[in-house]
């Protein structure tokens, strides 16, 4: 039985972990019906993607004007990635938790 | 094996609520040698009163975290335990065991209840547990078990505070509930203080729905909104299960596993926790998962539409007994 307001707490994502949020694990391609405990950590298809790639304005001229920053570097960085994910939860600070 | 039986087992059971302490008590009750439980549960007094034979060291749950860490380390070091059994939190709930474990001469055992994978990743727990623990016991296959791939993992049935032969008959359980021969819904209000109002409201709504069933709410303090005549202060609630037809409760380890063992239908609300993922446990094991008051009443109504229970399941394993065997041979 799945609660009506259930949202999956597992982590998914390719570059950055984020909550799955699906309302059911049934048929889920990420956790494969709840069989994969941590879909983000257990992805095996990241070969060949060892950095964030290049998004230089010479190659992506439209992106510079869309970003409103002509001449600025457009490369995607770890700092951008941090903005996409929620701050890390703090653990081991509260001794009344369970 | 002989020394393991005669030496002290110290069970680290820090953590809020009933769960860690109840699991520790389940082990201590069936062990054949001395067991001491270290806890900061606010319910330690209730457990001591009900089971005075247990050796329970209760830290003040109001202690500031730094003081609680210091006191915990001091108690562990002074215990001289032959075996340290750590419930759920490999580094200790406040991280205070991380530097202590490598220096400890005791056999180190982790009870691996479900843990938030963010916590496991952030603290590097897979590597830490792999190198710091001699044995890891997963207390039930349904526990998510993020560390279950480690070579020292052993899996048992769920640990229960009562074994099958210890439970009262249906009639005796109904006497504990103060009931005539009417069907009964038990609202098991285990959980945090801020969750008590939901249980109180569900109890009141079930009584108001006049479904022809008795309603009891078990909790150490009468929850807000719960009619006092329906409230029962009793532990362990597992003793009451032979006398009830359905349970409304949270999806904590003990509530879920006790109902599953006894074959009692569980209508559960999965509450958010920092470390435990009740929602995963609820999905696998509950019959319904209401969140609203009306939804809970409807779920009870649907459940009680079937034939009444006449007798509970009388055969189920108690994983705490398996754990004793594992610890004695560790």
CSV table of C-alpha atoms in Angstrom, one decimal:
chain,number,residue,atom,x,y,z
A,1,UNK,CA,0.0,0.0,0.0
A,2,UNK,CA,1.4,3.4,-1.0
A,3,UNK,CA,0.3,6.5,1.0
A,4,UNK,CA,-1.7,9.0,-1.0
A,5,UNK,CA,0.8,11.7,-0.3
A,6,UNK,CA,3.9,9.5,-0.5
A,7,UNK,CA,6.9,11.0,-2.3
A,8,UNK,CA,10.0,8.8,-2.9
A,9,UNK,CA,12.9,9.9,-0.7
A,10,UNK,CA,15.6,8.2,-2.8
A,11,UNK,CA,18.3,10.2,-4.5
A,12,UNK,CA,18.3,10.3,-8.3
A,13,UNK,CA,20.2,12.4,-10.9
A,14,UNK,CA,23.0,12.2,-13.4
A,15,UNK,CA,25.3,15.1,-12.4
A,16,UNK,CA,23.7,16.2,-9.1
A,17,UNK,CA,21.7,14.3,-6.6
A,18,UNK,CA,18.2,15.4,-6.0
A,19,UNK,CA,15.1,13.8,-4.4
A,20,UNK,CA,13.2,11.5,-6.7
A,21,UNK,CA,9.8,12.8,-5.6
A,22,UNK,CA,7.8,10.3,-7.6
A,23,UNK,CA,4.5,9.2,-6.0
A,24,UNK,CA,5.2,5.5,-6.4
A,25,UNK,CA,8.2,3.2,-7.0
A,26,UNK,CA,6.0,1.0,-9.2
A,27,UNK,CA,7.5,1.1,-12.7
A,28,UNK,CA,10.1,3.6,-11.7
A,29,UNK,CA,13.1,3.5,-14.1
A,30,UNK,CA,15.4,5.0,-11.4
A,31,UNK,CA,14.9,2.5,-8.5
A,32,UNK,CA,13.4,-0.2,-10.6
A,33,UNK,CA,10.4,-0.9,-8.5
A,34,UNK,CA,12.2,-0.1,-5.3
A,35,UNK,CA,15.0,-2.5,-5.9
A,36,UNK,CA,17.8,0.1,-6.0
A,37,UNK,CA,18.5,1.7,-2.7
A,38,UNK,CA,20.4,4.8,-3.9
A,39,UNK,CA,19.8,5.3,-7.6
A,40,UNK,CA,22.1,8.4,-7.8
A,41,UNK,CA,25.1,6.5,-6.3
A,42,UNK,CA,24.5,3.3,-8.1
A,43,UNK,CA,24.3,4.8,-11.7
A,44,UNK,CA,26.8,3.0,-14.0
A,45,UNK,CA,26.4,5.1,-17.1
A,46,UNK,CA,28.7,8.0,-16.3
A,47,UNK,CA,31.7,6.7,-18.3
A,48,UNK,CA,33.0,9.4,-20.6
A,49,UNK,CA,31.5,12.3,-18.6
A,50,UNK,CA,34.4,13.2,-16.4
A,51,UNK,CA,33.8,17.0,-16.4
A,52,UNK,CA,31.1,19.6,-17.0
A,53,UNK,CA,32.0,20.2,-20.7
A,54,UNK,CA,32.7,23.5,-22.5
A,55,UNK,CA,30.1,26.0,-23.3
A,56,UNK,CA,32.3,28.8,-24.7
A,57,UNK,CA,30.4,31.7,-26.3
A,58,UNK,CA,32.2,31.1,-29.6
A,59,UNK,CA,30.5,27.7,-29.8
A,60,UNK,CA,27.2,28.8,-28.3
A,61,UNK,CA,26.7,32.4,-29.5
A,62,UNK,CA,23.0,32.5,-28.6
A,63,UNK,CA,23.7,31.5,-25.0
A,64,UNK,CA,25.7,34.6,-24.3
A,65,UNK,CA,22.8,37.0,-25.1
A,66,UNK,CA,20.3,34.7,-23.4
A,67,UNK,CA,22.4,34.8,-20.3
A,68,UNK,CA,22.6,38.6,-20.5
A,69,UNK,CA,26.3,38.6,-20.0
A,70,UNK,CA,28.1,39.0,-23.4
A,71,UNK,CA,31.7,38.2,-23.1
A,72,UNK,CA,31.4,36.4,-19.8
A,73,UNK,CA,32.5,32.8,-19.6
A,74,UNK,CA,29.5,30.4,-19.9
A,75,UNK,CA,31.1,27.3,-18.7
A,76,UNK,CA,29.1,25.3,-16.3
A,77,UNK,CA,30.9,24.9,-13.0
A,78,UNK,CA,30.6,23.1,-9.7
A,79,UNK,CA,29.4,26.3,-8.2
A,80,UNK,CA,26.4,26.2,-10.6
A,81,UNK,CA,25.8,22.7,-9.6
A,82,UNK,CA,25.7,23.6,-5.9
A,83,UNK,CA,22.9,26.1,-6.7
A,84,UNK,CA,20.9,23.3,-8.2
A,85,UNK,CA,20.8,21.1,-5.1
A,86,UNK,CA,19.6,21.7,-1.7
A,87,UNK,CA,22.2,22.4,1.0
A,88,UNK,CA,23.6,19.3,2.7
A,89,UNK,CA,21.6,18.2,5.7
A,90,UNK,CA,23.4,18.4,9.0
A,91,UNK,CA,23.8,15.2,10.9
A,92,UNK,CA,25.0,14.2,14.4
A,93,UNK,CA,24.0,17.6,16.0
A,94,UNK,CA,20.8,16.6,17.6
A,95,UNK,CA,20.8,13.7,20.1
A,96,UNK,CA,17.0,13.4,20.3
A,97,UNK,CA,16.6,12.3,16.7
A,98,UNK,CA,16.0,8.8,15.5
B,1,UNK,CA,31.8,-18.6,23.4
B,2,UNK,CA,32.0,-19.0,27.1
B,3,UNK,CA,33.7,-15.7,27.6
B,4,UNK,CA,31.3,-14.0,25.3
B,5,UNK,CA,28.4,-15.2,27.4
B,6,UNK,CA,29.9,-14.2,30.7
B,7,UNK,CA,31.3,-10.8,29.7
B,8,UNK,CA,29.1,-7.8,29.6
B,9,UNK,CA,27.3,-6.7,26.5
B,10,UNK,CA,26.8,-3.0,26.4
B,11,UNK,CA,24.0,-1.9,24.1
B,12,UNK,CA,24.4,1.7,22.8
B,13,UNK,CA,20.7,2.7,22.3
B,14,UNK,CA,20.8,6.5,22.2
B,15,UNK,CA,18.1,8.1,20.1
B,16,UNK,CA,14.7,9.8,20.6
B,17,UNK,CA,11.4,7.9,21.0
B,18,UNK,CA,10.8,4.3,21.9
B,19,UNK,CA,12.5,2.5,19.0
B,20,UNK,CA,16.1,2.2,20.0
B,21,UNK,CA,15.4,1.4,23.6
B,22,UNK,CA,12.7,-1.2,22.7
B,23,UNK,CA,15.1,-3.0,20.3
B,24,UNK,CA,17.8,-3.0,23.0
B,25,UNK,CA,15.4,-4.3,25.6
B,26,UNK,CA,14.3,-7.1,23.1
B,27,UNK,CA,17.9,-8.2,23.0
B,28,UNK,CA,18.6,-7.9,26.7
B,29,UNK,CA,15.5,-9.9,27.6
B,30,UNK,CA,16.6,-13.0,25.7
B,31,UNK,CA,20.4,-12.8,26.3
B,32,UNK,CA,21.9,-15.5,28.5
B,33,UNK,CA,24.6,-13.2,30.1
B,34,UNK,CA,24.7,-9.7,31.5
B,35,UNK,CA,23.5,-6.9,29.2
B,36,UNK,CA,23.5,-3.2,30.0
B,37,UNK,CA,21.6,-0.6,28.0
B,38,UNK,CA,22.8,2.9,27.6
B,39,UNK,CA,20.0,5.2,26.5
B,40,UNK,CA,18.8,8.8,26.5
B,41,UNK,CA,15.2,8.0,25.6
B,42,UNK,CA,12.7,10.0,27.6
B,43,UNK,CA,10.8,6.7,28.0
B,44,UNK,CA,13.6,5.0,29.9
B,45,UNK,CA,11.6,5.4,33.2
B,46,UNK,CA,8.6,3.6,31.8
B,47,UNK,CA,10.7,0.7,30.5
B,48,UNK,CA,12.5,0.4,33.8
B,49,UNK,CA,9.2,0.3,35.7
B,50,UNK,CA,7.8,-2.4,33.5
B,51,UNK,CA,11.0,-4.5,33.3
B,52,UNK,CA,13.0,-3.8,36.4
B,53,UNK,CA,15.2,-6.8,35.8
B,54,UNK,CA,16.9,-4.9,32.9
B,55,UNK,CA,20.1,-3.0,33.6
B,56,UNK,CA,19.4,0.4,32.0
B,57,UNK,CA,21.7,3.4,32.3
B,58,UNK,CA,19.5,6.4,31.4
B,59,UNK,CA,21.2,9.6,30.5
B,60,UNK,CA,19.1,12.8,31.0
B,61,UNK,CA,17.5,13.4,27.6
B,62,UNK,CA,17.7,17.1,28.2
B,63,UNK,CA,21.5,17.1,28.4
B,64,UNK,CA,23.2,19.5,25.9
B,65,UNK,CA,24.7,17.5,23.0
B,66,UNK,CA,28.3,18.1,24.1
B,67,UNK,CA,27.6,16.9,27.6
B,68,UNK,CA,25.7,13.9,26.4
B,69,UNK,CA,28.6,12.9,24.1
B,70,UNK,CA,31.1,13.2,26.9
B,71,UNK,CA,28.9,11.2,29.3
B,72,UNK,CA,28.4,8.5,26.7
B,73,UNK,CA,32.1,8.1,26.0
B,74,UNK,CA,32.8,8.0,29.7
B,75,UNK,CA,30.1,5.3,30.3
B,76,UNK,CA,31.3,3.2,27.4
B,77,UNK,CA,35.0,3.3,28.5
B,78,UNK,CA,34.1,2.6,32.1
B,79,UNK,CA,31.9,-0.4,31.3
B,80,UNK,CA,34.7,-2.8,30.5
B,81,UNK,CA,32.2,-4.5,28.1
B,82,UNK,CA,33.3,-7.6,26.2
B,83,UNK,CA,31.0,-6.6,23.4
B,84,UNK,CA,29.7,-3.2,22.4
B,85,UNK,CA,26.4,-3.4,20.4
B,86,UNK,CA,25.6,-0.1,18.7
B,87,UNK,CA,22.1,0.4,17.6
B,88,UNK,CA,21.6,2.2,14.3
B,89,UNK,CA,24.2,4.9,14.4
B,90,UNK,CA,27.7,3.6,13.5
B,91,UNK,CA,29.6,6.7,14.7
B,92,UNK,CA,27.2,7.2,17.6
B,93,UNK,CA,24.2,9.5,17.4
B,94,UNK,CA,26.5,12.5,18.0
B,95,UNK,CA,29.5,11.1,16.3
B,96,UNK,CA,31.1,10.5,19.7
B,97,UNK,CA,32.0,6.8,19.0
B,98,UNK,CA,34.1,7.5,15.8
B,99,UNK,CA,37.4,8.0,17.6
B,100,UNK,CA,36.5,5.7,20.5
B,101,UNK,CA,35.8,2.5,18.5
B,102,UNK,CA,39.3,1.9,17.1
B,103,UNK,CA,40.7,2.0,20.6
B,104,UNK,CA,38.1,-0.3,22.1
B,105,UNK,CA,39.1,-3.9,22.9
B,106,UNK,CA,35.5,-5.1,22.8
B,107,UNK,CA,33.8,-7.0,20.0
B,108,UNK,CA,32.0,-4.3,18.0
B,109,UNK,CA,28.5,-5.1,16.6
B,110,UNK,CA,26.3,-2.7,14.7
B,111,UNK,CA,22.5,-3.2,14.5
B,112,UNK,CA,21.7,-1.9,11.0
B,113,UNK,CA,18.2,-0.4,11.1
B,114,UNK,CA,17.4,1.7,8.1
B,115,UNK,CA,19.5,4.9,7.7
B,116,UNK,CA,19.2,7.9,5.5
B,117,UNK,CA,21.6,7.4,2.5
B,118,UNK,CA,22.6,11.1,2.6
B,119,UNK,CA,24.0,10.4,6.1
B,120,UNK,CA,25.8,7.3,4.9
B,121,UNK,CA,27.4,9.2,2.1
B,122,UNK,CA,28.2,12.3,4.0
B,123,UNK,CA,30.0,10.5,6.8
B,124,UNK,CA,31.5,7.8,4.7
B,125,UNK,CA,29.7,5.1,6.7
B,126,UNK,CA,30.2,2.2,4.4
B,127,UNK,CA,34.0,2.4,4.7
B,128,UNK,CA,33.8,3.3,8.4
B,129,UNK,CA,31.5,0.4,9.3
B,130,UNK,CA,33.5,-2.0,7.1
B,131,UNK,CA,36.7,-1.2,9.1
B,132,UNK,CA,35.2,-0.6,12.5
B,133,UNK,CA,32.7,-3.3,13.1
B,134,UNK,CA,33.3,-7.0,13.5
B,135,UNK,CA,29.6,-7.9,12.9
B,136,UNK,CA,26.7,-6.0,11.4
B,137,UNK,CA,23.2,-7.4,12.1
B,138,UNK,CA,20.3,-6.4,9.9
B,139,UNK,CA,17.3,-6.8,12.1
B,140,UNK,CA,14.8,-7.9,9.5
B,141,UNK,CA,14.9,-8.2,5.7
B,142,UNK,CA,12.5,-5.4,5.2
B,143,UNK,CA,15.0,-2.9,6.7
B,144,UNK,CA,16.3,-1.0,3.7
B,145,UNK,CA,19.9,-2.0,4.6
B,146,UNK,CA,22.1,0.5,2.7
B,147,UNK,CA,25.1,-1.3,4.3
B,148,UNK,CA,23.8,-4.7,3.6
B,149,UNK,CA,26.5,-5.4,1.0
B,150,UNK,CA,29.3,-5.5,3.6
B,151,UNK,CA,30.9,-8.9,4.2
B,152,UNK,CA,30.2,-8.9,8.0
B,153,UNK,CA,26.4,-8.5,7.6
B,154,UNK,CA,24.1,-11.1,9.1
B,155,UNK,CA,20.3,-10.8,8.7
B,156,UNK,CA,17.8,-11.9,11.3
B,157,UNK,CA,14.1,-11.8,11.6
B,158,UNK,CA,12.8,-8.6,13.2
B,159,UNK,CA,13.7,-8.2,16.9
B,160,UNK,CA,10.6,-8.2,19.1
B,161,UNK,CA,10.0,-7.3,22.7
B,162,UNK,CA,7.8,-10.4,23.1
B,163,UNK,CA,8.2,-13.8,21.6
B,164,UNK,CA,5.1,-15.6,20.4
B,165,UNK,CA,4.8,-17.8,23.5
B,166,UNK,CA,4.9,-14.8,25.8
B,167,UNK,CA,1.9,-13.0,24.4
B,168,UNK,CA,-1.4,-13.1,26.4
B,169,UNK,CA,-4.5,-14.7,25.0
B,170,UNK,CA,-7.1,-12.6,23.3
B,171,UNK,CA,-9.2,-12.6,26.4
B,172,UNK,CA,-6.3,-11.5,28.6
B,173,UNK,CA,-5.3,-8.8,26.1
B,174,UNK,CA,-8.9,-7.5,26.1
B,175,UNK,CA,-8.8,-7.3,29.9
B,176,UNK,CA,-5.7,-5.2,29.6
B,177,UNK,CA,-7.7,-3.0,27.2
B,178,UNK,CA,-10.6,-2.9,29.5
B,179,UNK,CA,-13.0,-4.3,26.9
B,180,UNK,CA,-16.0,-6.5,26.6
B,181,UNK,CA,-16.2,-8.7,23.6
B,182,UNK,CA,-16.4,-6.0,21.0
B,183,UNK,CA,-14.1,-5.4,18.1
B,184,UNK,CA,-11.4,-2.9,18.9
B,185,UNK,CA,-9.1,-0.5,17.0
B,186,UNK,CA,-5.9,0.5,18.8
B,187,UNK,CA,-4.4,3.8,18.1
B,188,UNK,CA,-0.7,3.4,18.9
B,189,UNK,CA,0.5,6.9,19.6
B,190,UNK,CA,4.3,6.2,19.6
B,191,UNK,CA,6.3,9.0,18.2
B,192,UNK,CA,7.3,12.6,18.8
B,193,UNK,CA,5.4,15.1,21.0
B,194,UNK,CA,4.3,17.2,18.0
B,195,UNK,CA,2.7,14.1,16.4
B,196,UNK,CA,0.5,13.3,19.4
B,197,UNK,CA,-2.3,15.6,18.4
B,198,UNK,CA,-2.9,13.6,15.2
B,199,UNK,CA,-3.3,10.5,17.2
B,200,UNK,CA,-5.6,12.2,19.6
B,201,UNK,CA,-7.7,13.5,16.7
B,202,UNK,CA,-7.9,10.2,15.0
B,203,UNK,CA,-9.0,8.5,18.3
B,204,UNK,CA,-11.8,11.1,18.8
B,205,UNK,CA,-12.9,10.8,15.2
B,206,UNK,CA,-13.1,7.1,15.3
B,207,UNK,CA,-15.2,7.2,18.5
B,208,UNK,CA,-17.4,9.9,16.9
B,209,UNK,CA,-17.9,7.8,13.7
B,210,UNK,CA,-19.8,5.2,15.8
B,211,UNK,CA,-18.6,2.3,13.8
B,212,UNK,CA,-19.7,-0.1,16.6
B,213,UNK,CA,-16.1,-0.8,17.6
B,214,UNK,CA,-14.2,0.1,20.7
B,215,UNK,CA,-11.3,2.5,20.3
B,216,UNK,CA,-8.3,2.7,22.5
B,217,UNK,CA,-5.3,5.0,22.3
B,218,UNK,CA,-2.1,3.8,23.9
B,219,UNK,CA,0.4,6.5,24.9
B,220,UNK,CA,2.5,7.5,27.9
B,221,UNK,CA,0.5,10.8,28.1
B,222,UNK,CA,-3.0,11.3,27.0
B,223,UNK,CA,-2.6,12.9,23.5
B,224,UNK,CA,-4.3,16.3,22.9
B,225,UNK,CA,-7.8,15.8,21.7
B,226,UNK,CA,-8.0,12.2,22.9
B,227,UNK,CA,-11.0,11.4,25.1
B,228,UNK,CA,-9.5,10.3,28.5
B,229,UNK,CA,-11.8,7.3,28.7
B,230,UNK,CA,-10.1,5.9,25.5
B,231,UNK,CA,-6.6,6.5,26.7
B,232,UNK,CA,-4.4,3.7,28.0
B,233,UNK,CA,-0.9,4.1,29.4
B,234,UNK,CA,0.8,0.7,28.8
B,235,UNK,CA,4.1,-0.6,27.5
B,236,UNK,CA,4.9,-2.8,25.6
B,237,UNK,CA,1.9,-2.2,23.3
B,238,UNK,CA,2.7,-5.6,21.7
B,239,UNK,CA,0.9,-7.2,24.7
B,240,UNK,CA,-2.3,-5.6,23.5
B,241,UNK,CA,-2.2,-6.8,19.9
B,242,UNK,CA,-3.9,-10.2,20.5
B,243,UNK,CA,-7.0,-8.3,21.6
B,244,UNK,CA,-7.4,-5.8,18.8
B,245,UNK,CA,-8.7,-6.0,15.2
B,246,UNK,CA,-6.6,-3.2,13.7
B,247,UNK,CA,-3.9,-0.7,14.6
B,248,UNK,CA,-3.5,2.9,13.6
B,249,UNK,CA,0.1,3.9,14.2
B,250,UNK,CA,3.3,5.3,12.8
B,251,UNK,CA,5.7,3.3,10.6
B,252,UNK,CA,8.5,3.0,13.1
B,253,UNK,CA,10.4,-0.2,13.3
B,254,UNK,CA,8.6,-1.7,16.4
B,255,UNK,CA,5.0,-0.7,15.5
B,256,UNK,CA,5.4,-2.2,12.0
B,257,UNK,CA,7.2,-5.4,12.9
B,258,UNK,CA,5.0,-6.1,15.9
B,259,UNK,CA,1.8,-5.9,13.8
B,260,UNK,CA,3.3,-7.9,11.0
B,261,UNK,CA,4.4,-10.6,13.4
B,262,UNK,CA,1.0,-10.9,15.1
B,263,UNK,CA,-0.9,-10.6,11.8
B,264,UNK,CA,-2.7,-7.4,12.9
B,265,UNK,CA,-3.8,-5.1,10.1
B,266,UNK,CA,-1.8,-1.9,10.3
B,267,UNK,CA,-3.0,1.4,9.0
B,268,UNK,CA,0.0,3.5,9.2
B,269,UNK,CA,1.1,7.1,8.8
B,270,UNK,CA,4.7,7.4,7.8
B,271,UNK,CA,6.3,10.3,9.7
B,272,UNK,CA,9.4,12.2,8.6
B,273,UNK,CA,12.6,11.3,10.5
B,274,UNK,CA,16.1,12.6,10.1
B,275,UNK,CA,17.7,9.1,9.9
B,276,UNK,CA,14.8,6.6,9.5
B,277,UNK,CA,12.7,6.4,6.3
B,278,UNK,CA,9.4,5.4,7.6
B,279,UNK,CA,7.8,5.8,4.2
B,280,UNK,CA,9.8,2.9,2.8
B,281,UNK,CA,8.8,0.7,5.7
B,282,UNK,CA,5.1,1.7,5.3
B,283,UNK,CA,5.0,1.0,1.6
B,284,UNK,CA,6.3,-2.5,2.1
B,285,UNK,CA,4.3,-3.6,5.1
B,286,UNK,CA,1.2,-1.6,5.9
B,287,UNK,CA,-2.4,-2.3,4.7
B,288,UNK,CA,-3.2,1.4,4.3
B,289,UNK,CA,-1.4,4.6,4.8
B,290,UNK,CA,-3.8,7.4,5.8
B,291,UNK,CA,-2.5,10.9,6.4
B,292,UNK,CA,-5.7,12.8,7.1
B,293,UNK,CA,-8.1,12.2,10.0
B,294,UNK,CA,-11.0,11.4,7.6
B,295,UNK,CA,-8.7,9.2,5.6
B,296,UNK,CA,-7.8,7.2,8.7
B,297,UNK,CA,-11.4,6.8,9.7
B,298,UNK,CA,-12.3,5.6,6.2
B,299,UNK,CA,-9.3,3.2,6.2
B,300,UNK,CA,-10.5,1.7,9.5
B,301,UNK,CA,-14.1,1.4,8.2
B,302,UNK,CA,-12.9,-0.4,5.1
B,303,UNK,CA,-10.7,-2.7,7.1
B,304,UNK,CA,-13.4,-3.7,9.6
B,305,UNK,CA,-15.8,-4.5,6.9
B,306,UNK,CA,-14.4,-8.0,6.8
B,307,UNK,CA,-14.9,-10.8,9.3
B,308,UNK,CA,-13.7,-10.3,12.9
B,309,UNK,CA,-10.4,-11.7,14.1
B,310,UNK,CA,-10.9,-14.5,16.6
B,311,UNK,CA,-7.3,-15.3,17.4
B,312,UNK,CA,-4.0,-13.9,16.5
B,313,UNK,CA,-1.1,-15.5,14.8
B,314,UNK,CA,0.7,-17.7,17.3
B,315,UNK,CA,3.9,-18.5,15.5
B,316,UNK,CA,6.5,-16.0,14.5
B,317,UNK,CA,10.3,-15.9,15.0
B,318,UNK,CA,11.9,-13.4,17.3
B,319,UNK,CA,15.1,-12.1,15.6
B,320,UNK,CA,16.5,-11.1,19.0
B,321,UNK,CA,17.1,-14.7,19.8
B,322,UNK,CA,18.9,-15.2,16.5
B,323,UNK,CA,21.0,-12.2,17.4
B,324,UNK,CA,22.0,-13.7,20.7
B,325,UNK,CA,23.3,-16.8,18.9
B,326,UNK,CA,25.3,-14.5,16.5
B,327,UNK,CA,26.8,-12.5,19.3
B,328,UNK,CA,27.8,-15.5,21.3
B,329,UNK,CA,29.7,-16.9,18.4
B,330,UNK,CA,31.2,-13.5,17.3
